C-alpha positions as YAML, in Angstrom:
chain: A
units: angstrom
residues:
- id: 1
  name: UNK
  ca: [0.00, 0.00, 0.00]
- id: 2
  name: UNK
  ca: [1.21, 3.24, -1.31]
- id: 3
  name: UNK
  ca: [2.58, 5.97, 1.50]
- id: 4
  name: UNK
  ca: [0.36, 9.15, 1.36]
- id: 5
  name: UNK
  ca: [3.21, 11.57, 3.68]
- id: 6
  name: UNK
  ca: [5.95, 10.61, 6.58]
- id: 7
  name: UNK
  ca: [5.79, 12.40, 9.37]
- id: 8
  name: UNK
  ca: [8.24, 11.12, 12.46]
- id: 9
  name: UNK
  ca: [10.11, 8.94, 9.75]
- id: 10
  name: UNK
  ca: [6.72, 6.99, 10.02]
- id: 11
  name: UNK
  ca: [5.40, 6.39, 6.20]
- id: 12
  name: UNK
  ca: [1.25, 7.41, 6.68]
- id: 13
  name: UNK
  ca: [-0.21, 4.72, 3.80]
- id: 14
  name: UNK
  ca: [-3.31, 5.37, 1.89]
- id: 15
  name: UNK
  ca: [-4.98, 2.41, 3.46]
- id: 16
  name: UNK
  ca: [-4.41, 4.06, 6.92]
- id: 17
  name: UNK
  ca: [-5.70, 7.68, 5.99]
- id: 18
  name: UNK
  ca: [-8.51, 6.16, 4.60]
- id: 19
  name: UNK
  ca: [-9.44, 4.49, 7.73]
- id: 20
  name: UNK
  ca: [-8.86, 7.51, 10.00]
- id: 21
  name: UNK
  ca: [-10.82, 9.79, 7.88]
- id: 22
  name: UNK
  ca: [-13.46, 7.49, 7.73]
- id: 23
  name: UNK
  ca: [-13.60, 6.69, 11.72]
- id: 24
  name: UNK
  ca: [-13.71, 9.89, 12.66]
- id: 25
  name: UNK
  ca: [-16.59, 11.18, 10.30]
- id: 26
  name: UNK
  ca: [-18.39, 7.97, 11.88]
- id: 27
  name: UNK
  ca: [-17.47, 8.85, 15.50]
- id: 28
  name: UNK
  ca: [-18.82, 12.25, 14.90]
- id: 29
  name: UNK
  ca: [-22.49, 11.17, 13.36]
- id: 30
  name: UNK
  ca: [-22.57, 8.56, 16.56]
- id: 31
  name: UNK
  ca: [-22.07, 11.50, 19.33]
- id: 32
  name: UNK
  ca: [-25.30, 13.24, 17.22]
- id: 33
  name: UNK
  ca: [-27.45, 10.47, 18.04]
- id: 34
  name: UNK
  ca: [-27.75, 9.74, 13.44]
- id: 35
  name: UNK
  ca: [-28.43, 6.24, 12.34]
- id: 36
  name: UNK
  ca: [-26.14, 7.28, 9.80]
- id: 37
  name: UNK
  ca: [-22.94, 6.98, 11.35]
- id: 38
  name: UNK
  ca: [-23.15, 3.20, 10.95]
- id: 39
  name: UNK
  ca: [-22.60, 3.23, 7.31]
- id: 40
  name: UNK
  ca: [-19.42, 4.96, 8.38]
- id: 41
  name: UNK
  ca: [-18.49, 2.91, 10.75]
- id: 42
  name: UNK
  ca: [-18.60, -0.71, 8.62]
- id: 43
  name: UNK
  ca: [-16.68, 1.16, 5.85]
- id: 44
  name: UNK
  ca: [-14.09, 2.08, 8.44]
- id: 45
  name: UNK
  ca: [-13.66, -1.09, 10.36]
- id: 46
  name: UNK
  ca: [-13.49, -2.73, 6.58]
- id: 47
  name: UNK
  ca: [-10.44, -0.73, 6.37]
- id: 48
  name: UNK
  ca: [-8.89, -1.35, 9.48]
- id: 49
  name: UNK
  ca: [-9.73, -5.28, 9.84]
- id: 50
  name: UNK
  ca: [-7.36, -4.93, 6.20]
- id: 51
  name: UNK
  ca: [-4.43, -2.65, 7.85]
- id: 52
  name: UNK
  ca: [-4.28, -4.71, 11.44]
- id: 53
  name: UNK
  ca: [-4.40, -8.16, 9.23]
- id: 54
  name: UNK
  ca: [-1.09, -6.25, 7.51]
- id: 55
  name: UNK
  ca: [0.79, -6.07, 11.34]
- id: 56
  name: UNK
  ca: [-0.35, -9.05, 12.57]
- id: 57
  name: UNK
  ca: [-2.85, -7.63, 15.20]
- id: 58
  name: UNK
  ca: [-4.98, -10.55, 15.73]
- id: 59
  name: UNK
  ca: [-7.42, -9.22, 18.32]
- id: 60
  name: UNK
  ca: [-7.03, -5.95, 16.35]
- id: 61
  name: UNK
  ca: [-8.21, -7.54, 13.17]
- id: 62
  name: UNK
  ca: [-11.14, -9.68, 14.59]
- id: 63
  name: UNK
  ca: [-12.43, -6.53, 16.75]
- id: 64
  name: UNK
  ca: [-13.09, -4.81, 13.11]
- id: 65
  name: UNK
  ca: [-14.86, -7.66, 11.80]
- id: 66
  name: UNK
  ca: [-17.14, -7.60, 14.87]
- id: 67
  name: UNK
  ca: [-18.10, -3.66, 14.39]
- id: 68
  name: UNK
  ca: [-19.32, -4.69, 10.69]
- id: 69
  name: UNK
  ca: [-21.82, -6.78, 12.16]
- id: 70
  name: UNK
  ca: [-22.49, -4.24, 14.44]
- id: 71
  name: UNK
  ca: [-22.83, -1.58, 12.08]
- id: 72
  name: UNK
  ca: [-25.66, -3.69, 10.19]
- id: 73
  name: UNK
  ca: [-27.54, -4.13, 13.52]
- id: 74
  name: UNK
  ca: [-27.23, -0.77, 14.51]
- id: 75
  name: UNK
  ca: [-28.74, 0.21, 11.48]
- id: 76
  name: UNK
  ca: [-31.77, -1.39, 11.88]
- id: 77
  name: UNK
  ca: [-31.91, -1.12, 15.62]
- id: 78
  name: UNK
  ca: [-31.43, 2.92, 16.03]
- id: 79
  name: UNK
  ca: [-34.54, 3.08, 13.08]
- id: 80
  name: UNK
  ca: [-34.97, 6.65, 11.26]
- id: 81
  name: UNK
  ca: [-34.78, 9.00, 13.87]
- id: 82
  name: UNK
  ca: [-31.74, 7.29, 15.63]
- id: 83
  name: UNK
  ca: [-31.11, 7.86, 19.40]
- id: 84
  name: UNK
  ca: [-33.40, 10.71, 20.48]
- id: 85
  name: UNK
  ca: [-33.85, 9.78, 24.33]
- id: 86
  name: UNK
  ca: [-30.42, 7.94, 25.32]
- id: 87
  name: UNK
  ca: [-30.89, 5.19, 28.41]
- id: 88
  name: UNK
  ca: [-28.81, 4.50, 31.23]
- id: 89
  name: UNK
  ca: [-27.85, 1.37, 33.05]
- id: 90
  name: UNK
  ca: [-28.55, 0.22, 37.06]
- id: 91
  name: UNK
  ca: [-25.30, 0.24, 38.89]
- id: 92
  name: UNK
  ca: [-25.70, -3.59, 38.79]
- id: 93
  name: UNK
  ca: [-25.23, -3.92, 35.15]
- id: 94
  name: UNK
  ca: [-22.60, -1.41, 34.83]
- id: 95
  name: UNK
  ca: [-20.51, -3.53, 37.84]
- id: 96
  name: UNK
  ca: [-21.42, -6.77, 35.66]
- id: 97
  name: UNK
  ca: [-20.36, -5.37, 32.57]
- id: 98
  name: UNK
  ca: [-16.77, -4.68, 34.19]
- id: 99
  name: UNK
  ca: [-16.53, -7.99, 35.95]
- id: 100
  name: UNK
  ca: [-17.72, -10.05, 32.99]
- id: 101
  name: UNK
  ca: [-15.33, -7.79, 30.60]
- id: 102
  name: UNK
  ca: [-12.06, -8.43, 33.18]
- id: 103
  name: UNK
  ca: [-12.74, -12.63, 33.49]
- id: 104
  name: UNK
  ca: [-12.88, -12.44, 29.28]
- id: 105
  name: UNK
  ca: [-9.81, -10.37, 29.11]
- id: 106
  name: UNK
  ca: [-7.78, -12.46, 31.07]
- id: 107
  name: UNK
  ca: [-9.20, -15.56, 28.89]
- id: 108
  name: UNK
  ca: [-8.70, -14.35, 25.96]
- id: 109
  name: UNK
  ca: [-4.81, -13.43, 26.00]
- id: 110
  name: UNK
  ca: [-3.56, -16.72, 26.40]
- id: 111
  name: UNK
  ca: [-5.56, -17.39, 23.09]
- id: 112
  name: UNK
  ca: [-4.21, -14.57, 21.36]
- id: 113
  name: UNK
  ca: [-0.84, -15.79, 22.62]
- id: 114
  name: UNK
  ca: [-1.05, -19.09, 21.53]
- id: 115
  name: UNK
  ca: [-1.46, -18.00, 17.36]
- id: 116
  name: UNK
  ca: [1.34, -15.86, 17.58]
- id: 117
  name: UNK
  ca: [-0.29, -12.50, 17.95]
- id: 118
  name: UNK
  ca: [1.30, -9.38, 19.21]
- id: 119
  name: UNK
  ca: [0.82, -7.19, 22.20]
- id: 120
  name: UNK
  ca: [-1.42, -9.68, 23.59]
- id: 121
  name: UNK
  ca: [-2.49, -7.17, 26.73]
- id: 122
  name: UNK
  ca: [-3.72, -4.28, 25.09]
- id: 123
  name: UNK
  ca: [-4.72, -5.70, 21.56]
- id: 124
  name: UNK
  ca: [-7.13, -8.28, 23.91]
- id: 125
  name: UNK
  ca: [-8.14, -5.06, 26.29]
- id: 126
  name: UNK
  ca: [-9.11, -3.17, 23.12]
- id: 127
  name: UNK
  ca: [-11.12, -6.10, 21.73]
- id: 128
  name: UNK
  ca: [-12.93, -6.56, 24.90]
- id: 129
  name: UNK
  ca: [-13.76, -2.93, 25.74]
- id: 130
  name: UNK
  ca: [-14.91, -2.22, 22.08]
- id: 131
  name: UNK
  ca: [-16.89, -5.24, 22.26]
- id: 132
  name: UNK
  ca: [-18.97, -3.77, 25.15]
- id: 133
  name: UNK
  ca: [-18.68, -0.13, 24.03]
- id: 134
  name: UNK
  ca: [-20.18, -0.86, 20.89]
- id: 135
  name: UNK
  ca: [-23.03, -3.13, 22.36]
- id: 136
  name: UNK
  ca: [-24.10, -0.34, 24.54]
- id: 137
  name: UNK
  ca: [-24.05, 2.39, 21.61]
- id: 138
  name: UNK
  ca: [-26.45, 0.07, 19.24]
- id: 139
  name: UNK
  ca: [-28.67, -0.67, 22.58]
- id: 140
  name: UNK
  ca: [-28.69, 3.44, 22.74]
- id: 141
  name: UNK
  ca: [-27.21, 3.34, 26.72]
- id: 142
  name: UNK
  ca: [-25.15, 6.43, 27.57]
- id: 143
  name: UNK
  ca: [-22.28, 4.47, 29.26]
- id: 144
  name: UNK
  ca: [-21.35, 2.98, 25.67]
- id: 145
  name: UNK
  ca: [-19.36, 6.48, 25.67]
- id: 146
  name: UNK
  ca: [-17.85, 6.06, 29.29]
- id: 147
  name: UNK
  ca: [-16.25, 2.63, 27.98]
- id: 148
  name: UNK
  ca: [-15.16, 4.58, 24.76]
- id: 149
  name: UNK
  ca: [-13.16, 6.80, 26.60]
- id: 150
  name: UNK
  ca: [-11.24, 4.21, 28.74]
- id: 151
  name: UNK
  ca: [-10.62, 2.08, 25.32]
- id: 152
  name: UNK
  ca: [-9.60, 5.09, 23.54]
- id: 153
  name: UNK
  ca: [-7.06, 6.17, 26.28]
- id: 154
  name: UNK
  ca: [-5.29, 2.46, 25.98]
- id: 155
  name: UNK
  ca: [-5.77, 2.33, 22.35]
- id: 156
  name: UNK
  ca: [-4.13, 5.24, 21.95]
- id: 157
  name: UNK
  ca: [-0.71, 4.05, 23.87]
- id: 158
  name: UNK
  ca: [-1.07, 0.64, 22.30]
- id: 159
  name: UNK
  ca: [-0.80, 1.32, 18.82]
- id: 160
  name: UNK
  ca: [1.70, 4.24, 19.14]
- id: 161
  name: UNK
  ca: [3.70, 0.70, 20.95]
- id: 162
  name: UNK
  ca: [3.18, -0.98, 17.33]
- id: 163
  name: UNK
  ca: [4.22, 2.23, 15.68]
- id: 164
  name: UNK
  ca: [1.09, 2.51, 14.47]
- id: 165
  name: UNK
  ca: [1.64, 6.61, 15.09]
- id: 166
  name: UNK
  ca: [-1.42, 7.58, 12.66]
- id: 167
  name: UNK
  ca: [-4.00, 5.11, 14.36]
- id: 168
  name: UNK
  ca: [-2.58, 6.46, 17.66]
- id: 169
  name: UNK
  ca: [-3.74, 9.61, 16.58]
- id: 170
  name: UNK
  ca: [-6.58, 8.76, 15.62]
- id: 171
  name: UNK
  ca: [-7.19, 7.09, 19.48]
- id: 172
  name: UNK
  ca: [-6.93, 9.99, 20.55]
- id: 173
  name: UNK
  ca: [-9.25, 11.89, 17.87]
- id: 174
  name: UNK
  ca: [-11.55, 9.01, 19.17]
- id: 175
  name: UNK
  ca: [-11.03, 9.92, 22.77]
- id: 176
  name: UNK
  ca: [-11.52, 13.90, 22.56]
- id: 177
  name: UNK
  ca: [-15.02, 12.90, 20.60]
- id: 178
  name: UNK
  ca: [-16.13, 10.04, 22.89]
- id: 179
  name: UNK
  ca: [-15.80, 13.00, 25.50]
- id: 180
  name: UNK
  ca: [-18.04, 14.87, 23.50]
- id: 181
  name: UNK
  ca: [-20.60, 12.09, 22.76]
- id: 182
  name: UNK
  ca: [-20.40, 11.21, 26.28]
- id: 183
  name: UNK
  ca: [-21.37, 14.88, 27.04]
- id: 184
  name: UNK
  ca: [-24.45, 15.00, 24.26]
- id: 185
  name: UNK
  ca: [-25.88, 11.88, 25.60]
- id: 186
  name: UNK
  ca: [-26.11, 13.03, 28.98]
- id: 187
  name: UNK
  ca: [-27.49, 15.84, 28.36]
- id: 188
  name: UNK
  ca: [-30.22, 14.26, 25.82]
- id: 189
  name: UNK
  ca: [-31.14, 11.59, 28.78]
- id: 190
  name: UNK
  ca: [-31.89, 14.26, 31.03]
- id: 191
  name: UNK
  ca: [-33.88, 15.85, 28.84]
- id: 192
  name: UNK
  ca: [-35.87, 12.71, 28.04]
- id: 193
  name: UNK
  ca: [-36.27, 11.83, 32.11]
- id: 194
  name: UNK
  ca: [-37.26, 15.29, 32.53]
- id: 195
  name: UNK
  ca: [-39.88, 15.28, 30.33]
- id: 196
  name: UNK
  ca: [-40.76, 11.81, 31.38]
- id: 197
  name: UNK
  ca: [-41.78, 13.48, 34.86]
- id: 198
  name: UNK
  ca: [-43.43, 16.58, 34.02]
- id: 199
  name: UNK
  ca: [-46.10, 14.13, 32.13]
- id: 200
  name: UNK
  ca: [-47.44, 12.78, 34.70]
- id: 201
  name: UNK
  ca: [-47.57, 15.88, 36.28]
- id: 202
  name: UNK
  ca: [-49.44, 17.90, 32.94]
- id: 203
  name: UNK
  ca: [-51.45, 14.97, 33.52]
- id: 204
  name: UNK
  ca: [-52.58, 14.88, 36.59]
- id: 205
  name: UNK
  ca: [-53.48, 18.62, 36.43]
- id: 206
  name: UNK
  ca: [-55.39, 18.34, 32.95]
- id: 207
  name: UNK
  ca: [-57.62, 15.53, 34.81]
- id: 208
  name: UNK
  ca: [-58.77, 17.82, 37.60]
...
């Protein structure tokens, strides 16, 4: 694959730029609440399931292939108007979600290790915590954007490890935006409950 620029005396391919560009346009639509991002985002992991193949990034690789099939389903799941009124977990689920997520991290880097993969740590971390993040974005829960930041923050140090210095960047792109998304959620949740009470209320008061 042809190198676009170097920058750092790291060659930036065409493959790679593609990818980025592509991510973050999808990130961006996702934050907005658009069913739209998800055509993005399968056209982006498509492109990075090819570059991670390229390094040998097993976990990497598979992670991609696993956000296509998310993209379909959160096509169909977020429906026309996408996420309007974003839900949020029970404290329960959100301490399952970490527990469960930990006992398949530690399982699965033995089984990276075992086919030869590299950086077996962060490349299963990354799996597992984009596996969950992107769960809770198609199922419209405003913690999918907590667990973005925290995967963006270690994907961001892992592949700057691989000298992957242009999907590093792009981490971090990811992490400033999850910020953001985490932040337009929120505030589109409150609204939601907010109205959600004063119904009963207007209710109540049209009755008598």
């Amino acid at each position: 694959m042809g190198v676009v620029f170097t920058a750092w005396d790291y060659g930036v391919t065409y493959l790679e730029l593609s990818a980025f560009v592509v991510a973050i346009i999808a990130v961006w639509l996702a934050s907005t609440g658009t069913r739209w991002a998800w055509p993005f985002y399968f056209v982006s992991a498509f492109l990075y399931a090819w570059l991670f193949v390229e390094v040998d990034l097993v976990a990497s690789a598979a992670l991609q292939m696993i956000f296509m099939v998310a993209a379909v389903w959160g096509w169909f799941t977020w429906g026309r108007d996408g996420v309007s009124s974003p839900k949020t977990l029970d404290v329960k689920w959100r301490i399952a979600i970490v527990v469960v997520g930990f006992v398949v991290w530690l399982g699965l880097m033995p089984v990276l290790s075992s086919i030869g993969a590299a950086a077996t740590l962060l490349d299963a971390f990354v799996l597992v915590g984009s596996v969950a993040a992107q769960v809770l974005m198609v199922k419209g829960f405003v913690e999918a954007w907590a667990a973005w930041v925290v995967v963006n923050v270690v994907g961001t140090y892992h592949y700057a490890s691989q000298q992957l210095y242009f999907t590093s960047l792009l981490y971090f792109v990811l992490l400033v935006l999850a910020v953001w998304g985490w932040w337009q959620w929120s505030q589109k949740s409150t609204t939601s409950q907010t109205s959600a009470h004063a119904l009963p209320a207007a209710d109540s008061r049209d009755s008598s």
